[in-house]
mmCIF file of C-alpha atoms in Angstrom:
data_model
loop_
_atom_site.group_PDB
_atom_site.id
_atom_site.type_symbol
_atom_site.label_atom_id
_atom_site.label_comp_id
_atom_site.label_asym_id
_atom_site.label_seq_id
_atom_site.Cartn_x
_atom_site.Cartn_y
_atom_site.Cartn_z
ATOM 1 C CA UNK A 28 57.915 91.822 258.826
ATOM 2 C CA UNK A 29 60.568 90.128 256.514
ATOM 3 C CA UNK A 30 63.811 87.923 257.423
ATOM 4 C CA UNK A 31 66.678 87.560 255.647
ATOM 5 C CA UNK A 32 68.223 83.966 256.017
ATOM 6 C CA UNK A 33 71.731 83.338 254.552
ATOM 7 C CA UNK A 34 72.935 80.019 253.914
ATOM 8 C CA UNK A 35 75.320 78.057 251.953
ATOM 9 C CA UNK A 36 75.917 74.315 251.237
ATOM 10 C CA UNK A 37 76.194 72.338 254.599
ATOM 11 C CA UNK A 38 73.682 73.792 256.406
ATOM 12 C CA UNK A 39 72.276 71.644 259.345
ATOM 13 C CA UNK A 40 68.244 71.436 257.733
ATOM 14 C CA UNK A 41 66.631 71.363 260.607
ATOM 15 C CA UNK A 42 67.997 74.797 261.970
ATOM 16 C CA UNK A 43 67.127 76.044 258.874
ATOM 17 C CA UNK A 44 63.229 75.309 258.337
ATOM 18 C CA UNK A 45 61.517 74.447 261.638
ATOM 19 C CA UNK A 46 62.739 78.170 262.712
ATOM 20 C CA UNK A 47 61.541 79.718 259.109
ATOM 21 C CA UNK A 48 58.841 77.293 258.977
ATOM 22 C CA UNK A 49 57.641 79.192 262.330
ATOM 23 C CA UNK A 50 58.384 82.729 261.493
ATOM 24 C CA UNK A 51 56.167 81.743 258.510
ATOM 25 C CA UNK A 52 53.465 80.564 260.239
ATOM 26 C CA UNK A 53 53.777 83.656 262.697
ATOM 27 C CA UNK A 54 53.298 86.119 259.235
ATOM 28 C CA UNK A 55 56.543 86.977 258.721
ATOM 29 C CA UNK A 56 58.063 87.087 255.688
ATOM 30 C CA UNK A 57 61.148 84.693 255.133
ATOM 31 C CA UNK A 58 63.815 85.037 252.065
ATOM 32 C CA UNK A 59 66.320 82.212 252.153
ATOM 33 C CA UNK A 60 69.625 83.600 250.187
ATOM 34 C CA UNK A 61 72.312 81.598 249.124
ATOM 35 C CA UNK A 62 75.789 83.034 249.701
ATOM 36 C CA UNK A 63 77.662 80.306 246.971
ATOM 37 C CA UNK A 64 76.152 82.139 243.814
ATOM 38 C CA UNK A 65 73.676 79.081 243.101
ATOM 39 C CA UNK A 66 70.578 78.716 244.515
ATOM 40 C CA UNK A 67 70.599 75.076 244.808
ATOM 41 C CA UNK A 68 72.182 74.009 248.218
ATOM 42 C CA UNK A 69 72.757 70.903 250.198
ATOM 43 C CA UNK A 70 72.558 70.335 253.427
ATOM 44 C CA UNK A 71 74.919 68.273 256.321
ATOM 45 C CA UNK A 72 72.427 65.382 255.650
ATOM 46 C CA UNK A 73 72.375 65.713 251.690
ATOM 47 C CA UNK A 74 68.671 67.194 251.818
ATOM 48 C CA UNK A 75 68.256 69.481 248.714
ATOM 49 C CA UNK A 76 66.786 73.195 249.023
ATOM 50 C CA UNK A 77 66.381 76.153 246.502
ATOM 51 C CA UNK A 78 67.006 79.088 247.720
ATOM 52 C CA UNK A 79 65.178 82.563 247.121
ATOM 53 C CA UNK A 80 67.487 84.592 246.081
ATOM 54 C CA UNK A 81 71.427 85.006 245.532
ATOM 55 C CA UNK A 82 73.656 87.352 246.935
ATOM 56 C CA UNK A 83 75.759 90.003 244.757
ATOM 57 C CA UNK A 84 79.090 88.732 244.848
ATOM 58 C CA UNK A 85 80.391 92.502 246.216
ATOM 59 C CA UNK A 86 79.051 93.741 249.465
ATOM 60 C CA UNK A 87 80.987 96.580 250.942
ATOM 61 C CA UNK A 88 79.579 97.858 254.010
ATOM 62 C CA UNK A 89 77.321 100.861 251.955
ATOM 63 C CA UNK A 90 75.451 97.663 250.172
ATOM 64 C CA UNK A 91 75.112 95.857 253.426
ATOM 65 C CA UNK A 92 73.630 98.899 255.126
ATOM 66 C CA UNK A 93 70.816 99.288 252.146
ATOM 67 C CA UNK A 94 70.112 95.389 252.120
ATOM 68 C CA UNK A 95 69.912 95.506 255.899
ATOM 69 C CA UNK A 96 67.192 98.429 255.733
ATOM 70 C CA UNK A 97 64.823 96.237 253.589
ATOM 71 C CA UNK A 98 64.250 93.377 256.732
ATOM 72 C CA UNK A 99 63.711 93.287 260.070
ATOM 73 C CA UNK A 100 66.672 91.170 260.543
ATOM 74 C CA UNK A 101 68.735 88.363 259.613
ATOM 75 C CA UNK A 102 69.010 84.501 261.038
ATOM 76 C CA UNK A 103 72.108 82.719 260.227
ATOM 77 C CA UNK A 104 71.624 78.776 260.416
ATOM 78 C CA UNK A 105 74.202 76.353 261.702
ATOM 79 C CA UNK A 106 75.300 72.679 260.081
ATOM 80 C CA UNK A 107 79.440 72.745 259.272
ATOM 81 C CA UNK A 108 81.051 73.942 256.507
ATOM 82 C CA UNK A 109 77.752 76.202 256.065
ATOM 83 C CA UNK A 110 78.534 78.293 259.270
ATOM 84 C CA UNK A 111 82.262 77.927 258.563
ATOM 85 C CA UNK A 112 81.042 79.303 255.269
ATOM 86 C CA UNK A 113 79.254 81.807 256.664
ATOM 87 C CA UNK A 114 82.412 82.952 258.925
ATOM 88 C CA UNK A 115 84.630 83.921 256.746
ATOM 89 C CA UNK A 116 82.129 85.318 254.035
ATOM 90 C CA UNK A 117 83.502 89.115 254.566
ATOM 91 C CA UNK A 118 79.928 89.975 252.812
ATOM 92 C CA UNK A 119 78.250 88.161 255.807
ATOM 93 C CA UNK A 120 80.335 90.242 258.520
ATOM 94 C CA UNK A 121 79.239 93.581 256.573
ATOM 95 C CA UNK A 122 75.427 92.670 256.308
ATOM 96 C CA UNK A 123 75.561 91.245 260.076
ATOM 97 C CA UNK A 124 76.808 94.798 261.567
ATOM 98 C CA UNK A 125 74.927 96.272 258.929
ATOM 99 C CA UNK A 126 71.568 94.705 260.696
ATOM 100 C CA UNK A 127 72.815 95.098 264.189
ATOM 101 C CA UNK A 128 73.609 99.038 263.547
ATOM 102 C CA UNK A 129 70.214 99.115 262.617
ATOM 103 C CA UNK A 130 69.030 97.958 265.711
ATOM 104 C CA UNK A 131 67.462 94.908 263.728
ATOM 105 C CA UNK A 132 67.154 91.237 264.994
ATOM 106 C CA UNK A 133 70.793 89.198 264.313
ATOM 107 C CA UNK A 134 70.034 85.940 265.153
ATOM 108 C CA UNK A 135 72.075 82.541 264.637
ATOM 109 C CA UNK A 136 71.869 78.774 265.773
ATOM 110 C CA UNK A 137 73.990 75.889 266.953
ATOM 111 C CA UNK A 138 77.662 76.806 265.169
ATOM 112 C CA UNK A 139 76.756 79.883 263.773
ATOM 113 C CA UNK A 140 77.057 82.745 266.494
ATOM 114 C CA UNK A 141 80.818 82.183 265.193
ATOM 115 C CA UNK A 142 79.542 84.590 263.063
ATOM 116 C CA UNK A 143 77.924 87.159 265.458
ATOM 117 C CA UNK A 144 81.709 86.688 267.668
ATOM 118 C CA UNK A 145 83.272 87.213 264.850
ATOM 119 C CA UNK A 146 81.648 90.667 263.970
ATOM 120 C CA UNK A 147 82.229 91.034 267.416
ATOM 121 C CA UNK A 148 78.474 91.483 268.187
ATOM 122 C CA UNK A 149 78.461 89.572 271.484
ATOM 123 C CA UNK A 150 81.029 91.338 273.559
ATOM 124 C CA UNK A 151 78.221 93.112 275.644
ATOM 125 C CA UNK A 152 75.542 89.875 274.879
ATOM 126 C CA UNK A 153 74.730 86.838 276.569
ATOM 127 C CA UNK A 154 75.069 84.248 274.364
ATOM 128 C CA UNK A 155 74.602 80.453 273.737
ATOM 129 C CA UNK A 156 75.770 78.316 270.996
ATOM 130 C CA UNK A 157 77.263 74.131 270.121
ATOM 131 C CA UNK A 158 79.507 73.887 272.492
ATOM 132 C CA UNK A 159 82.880 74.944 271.558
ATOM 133 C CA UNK A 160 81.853 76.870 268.386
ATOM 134 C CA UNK A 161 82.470 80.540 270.800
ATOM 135 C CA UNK A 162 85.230 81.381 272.641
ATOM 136 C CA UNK A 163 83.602 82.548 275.922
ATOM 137 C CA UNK A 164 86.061 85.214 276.764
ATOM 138 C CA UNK A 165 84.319 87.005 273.476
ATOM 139 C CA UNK A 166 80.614 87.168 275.067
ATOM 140 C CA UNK A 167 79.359 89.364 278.239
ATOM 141 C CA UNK A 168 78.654 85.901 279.394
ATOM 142 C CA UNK A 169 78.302 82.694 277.718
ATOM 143 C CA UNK A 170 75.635 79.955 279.132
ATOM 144 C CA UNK A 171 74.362 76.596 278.070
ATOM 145 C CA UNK A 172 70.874 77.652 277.501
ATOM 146 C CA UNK A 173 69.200 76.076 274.543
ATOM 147 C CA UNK A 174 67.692 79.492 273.216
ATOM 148 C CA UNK A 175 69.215 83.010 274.864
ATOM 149 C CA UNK A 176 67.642 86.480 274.293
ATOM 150 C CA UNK A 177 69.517 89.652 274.612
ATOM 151 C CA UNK A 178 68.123 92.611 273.351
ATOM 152 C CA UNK A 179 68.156 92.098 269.710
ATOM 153 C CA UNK A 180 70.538 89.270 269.596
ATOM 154 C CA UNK A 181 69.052 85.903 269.493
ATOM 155 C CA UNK A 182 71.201 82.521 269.471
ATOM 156 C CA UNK A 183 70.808 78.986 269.802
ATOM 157 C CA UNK A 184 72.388 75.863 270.963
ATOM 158 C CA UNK A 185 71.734 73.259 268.552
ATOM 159 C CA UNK A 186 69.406 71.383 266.768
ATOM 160 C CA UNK A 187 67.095 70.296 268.770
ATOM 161 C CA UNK A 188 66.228 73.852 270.316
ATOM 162 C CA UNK A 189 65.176 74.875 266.813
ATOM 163 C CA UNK A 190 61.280 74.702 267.494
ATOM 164 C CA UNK A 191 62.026 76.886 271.112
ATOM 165 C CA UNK A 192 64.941 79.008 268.814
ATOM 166 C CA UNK A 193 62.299 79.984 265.752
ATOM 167 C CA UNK A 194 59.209 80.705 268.871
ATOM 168 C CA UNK A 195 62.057 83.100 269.951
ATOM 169 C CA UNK A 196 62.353 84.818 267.064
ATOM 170 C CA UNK A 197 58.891 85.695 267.163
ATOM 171 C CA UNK A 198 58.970 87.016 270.474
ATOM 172 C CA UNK A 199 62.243 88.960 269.476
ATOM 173 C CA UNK A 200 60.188 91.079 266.872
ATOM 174 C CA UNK A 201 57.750 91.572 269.342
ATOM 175 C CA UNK A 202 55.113 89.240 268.016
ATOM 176 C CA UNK A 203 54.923 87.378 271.639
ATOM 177 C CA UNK A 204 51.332 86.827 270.776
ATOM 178 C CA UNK A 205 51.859 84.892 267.546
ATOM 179 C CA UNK A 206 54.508 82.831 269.263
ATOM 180 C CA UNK A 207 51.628 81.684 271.555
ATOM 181 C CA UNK A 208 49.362 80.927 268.731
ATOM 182 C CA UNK A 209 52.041 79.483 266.639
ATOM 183 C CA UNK A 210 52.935 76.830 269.489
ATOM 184 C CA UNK A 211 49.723 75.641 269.911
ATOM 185 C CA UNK A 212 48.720 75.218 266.511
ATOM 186 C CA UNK A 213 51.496 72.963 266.504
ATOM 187 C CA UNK A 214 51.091 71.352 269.303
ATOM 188 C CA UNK A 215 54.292 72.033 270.856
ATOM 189 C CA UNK B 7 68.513 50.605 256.661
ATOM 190 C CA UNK B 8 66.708 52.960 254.353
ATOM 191 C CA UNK B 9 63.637 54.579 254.338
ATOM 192 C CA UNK B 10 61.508 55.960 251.468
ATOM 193 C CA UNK B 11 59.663 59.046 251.759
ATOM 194 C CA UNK B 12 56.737 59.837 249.241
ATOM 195 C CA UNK B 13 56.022 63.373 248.961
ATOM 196 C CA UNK B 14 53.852 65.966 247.016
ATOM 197 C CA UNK B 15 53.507 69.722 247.272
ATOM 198 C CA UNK B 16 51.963 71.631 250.101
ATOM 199 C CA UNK B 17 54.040 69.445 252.283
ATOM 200 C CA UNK B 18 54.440 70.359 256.022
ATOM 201 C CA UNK B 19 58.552 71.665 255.857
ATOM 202 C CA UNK B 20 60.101 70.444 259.742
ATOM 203 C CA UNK B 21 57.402 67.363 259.131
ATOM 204 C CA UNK B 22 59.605 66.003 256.922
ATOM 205 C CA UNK B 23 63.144 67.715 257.600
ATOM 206 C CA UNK B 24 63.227 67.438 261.356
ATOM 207 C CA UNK B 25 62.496 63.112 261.515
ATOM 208 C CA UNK B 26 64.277 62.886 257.842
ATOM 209 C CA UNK B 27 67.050 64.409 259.556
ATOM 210 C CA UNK B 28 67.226 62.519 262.850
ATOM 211 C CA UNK B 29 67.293 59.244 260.858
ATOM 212 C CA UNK B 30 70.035 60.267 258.820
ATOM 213 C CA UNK B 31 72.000 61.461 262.287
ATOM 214 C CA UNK B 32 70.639 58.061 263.558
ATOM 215 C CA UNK B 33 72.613 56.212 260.212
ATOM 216 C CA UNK B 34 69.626 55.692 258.066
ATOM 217 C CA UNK B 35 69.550 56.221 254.886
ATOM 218 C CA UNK B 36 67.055 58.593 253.328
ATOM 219 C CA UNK B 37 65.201 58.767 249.705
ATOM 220 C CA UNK B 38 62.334 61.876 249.026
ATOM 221 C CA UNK B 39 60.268 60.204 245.704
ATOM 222 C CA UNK B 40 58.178 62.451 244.152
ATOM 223 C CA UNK B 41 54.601 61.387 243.513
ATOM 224 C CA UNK B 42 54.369 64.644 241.449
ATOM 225 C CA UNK B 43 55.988 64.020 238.788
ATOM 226 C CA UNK B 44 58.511 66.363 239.416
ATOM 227 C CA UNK B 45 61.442 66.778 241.716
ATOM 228 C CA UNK B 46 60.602 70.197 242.272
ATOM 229 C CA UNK B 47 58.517 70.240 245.614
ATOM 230 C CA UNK B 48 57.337 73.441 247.253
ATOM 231 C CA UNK B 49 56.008 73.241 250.517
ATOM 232 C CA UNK B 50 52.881 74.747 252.763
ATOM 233 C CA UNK B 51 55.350 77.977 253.970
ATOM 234 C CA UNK B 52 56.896 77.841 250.192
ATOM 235 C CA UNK B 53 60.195 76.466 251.173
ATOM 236 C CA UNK B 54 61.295 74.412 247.894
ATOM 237 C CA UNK B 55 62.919 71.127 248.379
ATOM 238 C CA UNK B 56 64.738 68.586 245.479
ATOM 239 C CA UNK B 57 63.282 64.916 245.524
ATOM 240 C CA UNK B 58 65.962 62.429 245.278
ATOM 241 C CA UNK B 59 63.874 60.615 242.648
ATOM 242 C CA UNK B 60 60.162 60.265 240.883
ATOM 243 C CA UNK B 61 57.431 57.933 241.598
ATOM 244 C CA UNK B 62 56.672 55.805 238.391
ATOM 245 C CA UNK B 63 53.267 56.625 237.044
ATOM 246 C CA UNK B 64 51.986 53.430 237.602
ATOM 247 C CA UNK B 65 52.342 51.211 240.464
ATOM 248 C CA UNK B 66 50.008 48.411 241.160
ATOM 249 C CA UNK B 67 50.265 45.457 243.648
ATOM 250 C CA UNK B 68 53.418 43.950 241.852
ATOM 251 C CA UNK B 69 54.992 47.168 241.629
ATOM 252 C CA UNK B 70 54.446 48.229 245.092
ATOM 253 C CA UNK B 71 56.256 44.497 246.499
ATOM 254 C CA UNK B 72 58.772 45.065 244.992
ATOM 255 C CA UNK B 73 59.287 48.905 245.973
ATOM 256 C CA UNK B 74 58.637 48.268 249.531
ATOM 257 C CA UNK B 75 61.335 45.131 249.275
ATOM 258 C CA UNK B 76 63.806 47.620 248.680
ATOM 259 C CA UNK B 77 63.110 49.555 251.658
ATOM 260 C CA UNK B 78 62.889 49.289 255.852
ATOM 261 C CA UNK B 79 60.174 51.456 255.656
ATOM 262 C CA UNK B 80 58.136 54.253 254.425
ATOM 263 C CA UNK B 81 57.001 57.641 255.909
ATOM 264 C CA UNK B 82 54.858 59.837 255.003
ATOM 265 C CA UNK B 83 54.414 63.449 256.050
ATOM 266 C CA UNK B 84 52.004 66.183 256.754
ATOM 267 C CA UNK B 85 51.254 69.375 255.783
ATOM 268 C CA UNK B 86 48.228 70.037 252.586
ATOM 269 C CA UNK B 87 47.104 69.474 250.006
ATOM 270 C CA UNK B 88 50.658 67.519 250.255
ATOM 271 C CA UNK B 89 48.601 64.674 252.274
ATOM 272 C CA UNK B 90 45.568 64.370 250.671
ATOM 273 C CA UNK B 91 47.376 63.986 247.310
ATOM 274 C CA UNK B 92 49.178 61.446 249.251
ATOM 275 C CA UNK B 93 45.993 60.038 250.333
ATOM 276 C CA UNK B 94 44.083 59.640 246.536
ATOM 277 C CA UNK B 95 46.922 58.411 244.479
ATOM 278 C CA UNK B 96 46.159 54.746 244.486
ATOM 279 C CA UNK B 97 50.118 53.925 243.653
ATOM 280 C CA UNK B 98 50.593 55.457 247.438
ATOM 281 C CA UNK B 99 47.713 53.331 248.951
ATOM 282 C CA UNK B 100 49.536 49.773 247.254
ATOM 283 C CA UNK B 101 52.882 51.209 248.924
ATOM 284 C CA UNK B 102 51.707 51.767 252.192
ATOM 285 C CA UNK B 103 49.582 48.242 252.184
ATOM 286 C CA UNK B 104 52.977 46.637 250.224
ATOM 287 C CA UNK B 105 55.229 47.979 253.340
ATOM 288 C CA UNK B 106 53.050 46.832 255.819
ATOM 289 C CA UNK B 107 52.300 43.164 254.302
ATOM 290 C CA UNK B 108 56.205 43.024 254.064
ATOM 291 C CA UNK B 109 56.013 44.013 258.657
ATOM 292 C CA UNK B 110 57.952 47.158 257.515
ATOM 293 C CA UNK B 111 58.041 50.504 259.098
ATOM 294 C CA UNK B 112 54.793 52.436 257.991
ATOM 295 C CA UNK B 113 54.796 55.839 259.587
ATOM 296 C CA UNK B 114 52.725 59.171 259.174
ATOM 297 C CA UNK B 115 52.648 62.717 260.712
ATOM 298 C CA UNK B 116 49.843 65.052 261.610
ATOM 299 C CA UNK B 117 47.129 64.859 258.379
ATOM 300 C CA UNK B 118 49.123 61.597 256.345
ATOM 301 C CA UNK B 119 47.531 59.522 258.948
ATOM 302 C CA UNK B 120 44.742 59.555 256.805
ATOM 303 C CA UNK B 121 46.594 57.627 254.137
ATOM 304 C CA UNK B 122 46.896 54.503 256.629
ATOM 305 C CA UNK B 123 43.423 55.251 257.610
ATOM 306 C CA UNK B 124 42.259 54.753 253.627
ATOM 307 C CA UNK B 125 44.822 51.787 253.361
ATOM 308 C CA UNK B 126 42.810 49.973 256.516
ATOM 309 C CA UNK B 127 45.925 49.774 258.559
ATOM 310 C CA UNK B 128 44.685 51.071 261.471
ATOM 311 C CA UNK B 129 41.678 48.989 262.274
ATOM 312 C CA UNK B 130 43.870 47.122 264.582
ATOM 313 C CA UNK B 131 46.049 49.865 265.808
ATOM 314 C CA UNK B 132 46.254 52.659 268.473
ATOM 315 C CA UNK B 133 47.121 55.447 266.626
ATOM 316 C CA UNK B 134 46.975 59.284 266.466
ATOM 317 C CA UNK B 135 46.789 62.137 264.349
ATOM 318 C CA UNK B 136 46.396 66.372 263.703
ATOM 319 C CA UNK B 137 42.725 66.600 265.252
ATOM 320 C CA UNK B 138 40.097 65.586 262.866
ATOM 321 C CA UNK B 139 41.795 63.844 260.158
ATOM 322 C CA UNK B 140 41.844 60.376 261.033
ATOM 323 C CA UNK B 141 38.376 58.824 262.279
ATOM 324 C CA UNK B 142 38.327 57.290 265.601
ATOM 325 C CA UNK B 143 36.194 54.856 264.335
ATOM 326 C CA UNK B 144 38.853 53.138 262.092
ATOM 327 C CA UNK B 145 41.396 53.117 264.700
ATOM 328 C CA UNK B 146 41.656 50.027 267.556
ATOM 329 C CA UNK B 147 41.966 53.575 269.636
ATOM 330 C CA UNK B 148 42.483 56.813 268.593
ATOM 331 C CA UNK B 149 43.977 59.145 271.067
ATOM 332 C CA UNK B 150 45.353 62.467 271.626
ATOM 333 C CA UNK B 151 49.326 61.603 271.935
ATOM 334 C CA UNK B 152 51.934 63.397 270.731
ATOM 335 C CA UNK B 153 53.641 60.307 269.067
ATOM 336 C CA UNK B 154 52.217 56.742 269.011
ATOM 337 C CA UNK B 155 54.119 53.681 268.135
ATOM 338 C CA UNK B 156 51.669 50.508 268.105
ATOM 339 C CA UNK B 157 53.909 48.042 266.486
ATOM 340 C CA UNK B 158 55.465 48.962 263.074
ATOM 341 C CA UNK B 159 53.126 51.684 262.573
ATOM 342 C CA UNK B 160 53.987 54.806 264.229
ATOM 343 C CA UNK B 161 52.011 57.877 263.538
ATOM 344 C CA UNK B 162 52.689 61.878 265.121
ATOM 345 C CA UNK B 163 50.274 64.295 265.776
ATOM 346 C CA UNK B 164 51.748 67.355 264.315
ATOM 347 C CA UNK B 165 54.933 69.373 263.782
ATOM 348 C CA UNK B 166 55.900 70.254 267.355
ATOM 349 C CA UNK B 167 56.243 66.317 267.526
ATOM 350 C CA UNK B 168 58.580 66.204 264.700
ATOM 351 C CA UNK B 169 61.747 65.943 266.762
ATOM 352 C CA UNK B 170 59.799 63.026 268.647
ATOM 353 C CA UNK B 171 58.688 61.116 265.628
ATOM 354 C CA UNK B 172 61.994 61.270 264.135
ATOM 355 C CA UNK B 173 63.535 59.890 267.477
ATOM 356 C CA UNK B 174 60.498 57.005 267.489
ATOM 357 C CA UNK B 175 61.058 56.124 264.427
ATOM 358 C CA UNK B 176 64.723 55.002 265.349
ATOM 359 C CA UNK B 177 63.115 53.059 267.931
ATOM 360 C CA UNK B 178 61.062 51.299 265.730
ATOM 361 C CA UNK B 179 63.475 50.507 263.443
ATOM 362 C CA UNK B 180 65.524 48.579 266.610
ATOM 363 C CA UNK B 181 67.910 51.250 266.969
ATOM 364 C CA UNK B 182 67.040 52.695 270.005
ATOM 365 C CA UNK B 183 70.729 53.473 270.823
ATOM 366 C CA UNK B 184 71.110 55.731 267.897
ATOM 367 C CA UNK B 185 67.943 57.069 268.875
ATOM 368 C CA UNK B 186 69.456 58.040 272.331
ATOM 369 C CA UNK B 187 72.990 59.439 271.032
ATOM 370 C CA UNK B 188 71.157 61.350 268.445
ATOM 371 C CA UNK B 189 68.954 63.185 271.158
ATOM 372 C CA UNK B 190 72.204 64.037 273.505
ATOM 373 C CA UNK B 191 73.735 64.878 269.996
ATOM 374 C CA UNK B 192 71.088 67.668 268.953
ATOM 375 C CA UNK B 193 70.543 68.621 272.994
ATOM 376 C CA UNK B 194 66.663 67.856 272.988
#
């Protein structure tokens, strides 16, 4: 199993590493990619992380549909401009269809289902996110939920679901068992 | 208010991002040192983080005063062999003894506790820990809570507390309001 996290400057750090910390822990795979063309990023709260990887500047939707078939799925973290960022990245739109046309785990956190709306991805999906970062009339239904599962879509509400969010993940690639494991060995 | 954070590799990621964050959110000031060498640091799930600065190679009693009069208080994460490099460098155990001769914050999550364990701090102190690192016997009471605050020493028992410690951690620094807003804030 193998994510693919992308991420730019502004990301809230939280969302960003107690999910991948857990998917990590769970066995999967995790490749944090920087969308700015440097893998040095900072974060809401000036923390400093180095990305994996970069991605190519171009990313038509052929590109996104190959990158796409190399993971499982994608998780977009939130933390403002970074899901801003993320928005109106057209190479993030491509790669987030490409992954849900795939039938592959899309995933996002706090202000970043802006992303899955925007690739209109949540039209027939429940949904959660911050509040006020979706336009309701744009999900199947929107709730308040700190963590909501439908199908393959996975969102969050904010920061401090991010332990519950990254569990949910794991369950969402149907590794319910590791979830278990993983929440225990933390002690959560 | 600002709080240092000494740090090596095979450091436990949300152990350090989730309370680093909440103190920031909470109007604390944060620095990472390095006791590496290095401000390259690569944690236990390989997630790469950028100190904000380097611990000097030597720091004896003198030293360590005057670090820890710089400072509210110090905190030390999980995660190994990040803690047990945390626990044999000598310039750590001044720190630690330097912060709490100064009645600073002194604060540890999951394995670190050991560090306050080898400084002698918790002789006197209820305190708790990931199971098996710290010895009941050097504890006033060891016991099996998910966060412990006995005093100015406040010690977590492992990541799933993170969100916790971060939040108690506030509290011991007398911002307990903060510590509130930043919980509605994140929605824990």
């Amino acid at each position: 199993m193998k994510i693919l996290i992308l991420l730019s400057n502004g990301f809230e750090e939280t969302e960003i590493i107690a999910p991948a910390d857990i998917l990590v822990r769970g066995g999967v795979q995790v490749e944090i990619c920087s969308i700015t063309g440097k893998r040095e990023m900072t974060g809401t709260h000036n923390f400093i992380l180095l990305a994996d990887s970069v991605l190519p500047s171009v990313v038509g939707e052929e590109t996104a549909e190959l990158i796409a078939s190399k993971y499982d799925g994608v998780f977009l973290p939130g933390g403002q401009p970074n899901a801003s960022n993320l928005q109106q990245d057209l190479r993030v739109i491509e790669l987030v269809r490409a992954f849900h046309k795939q039938d592959k785990l899309v995933s996002a956190i706090c202000a970043a289902p802006c992303v899955l709306e925007k690739a209109g991805l949540l039209t027939d999906k429940r949904a959660t996110s911050y509040p006020g970062c979706v336009n309701s009339d744009n999900c199947r239904e929107y709730t308040d939920e700190k963590v909501v599962r439908d199908g393959k879509v996975v969102t969050g509400k904010a920061a401090g679901a991010a332990i519950d969010f990254g569990l949910e993940l794991l369950w969402a690639l149907d590794m319910g068992e590791k979830a278990i494991e993983v929440k225990k060995q933390i002690f959560y």
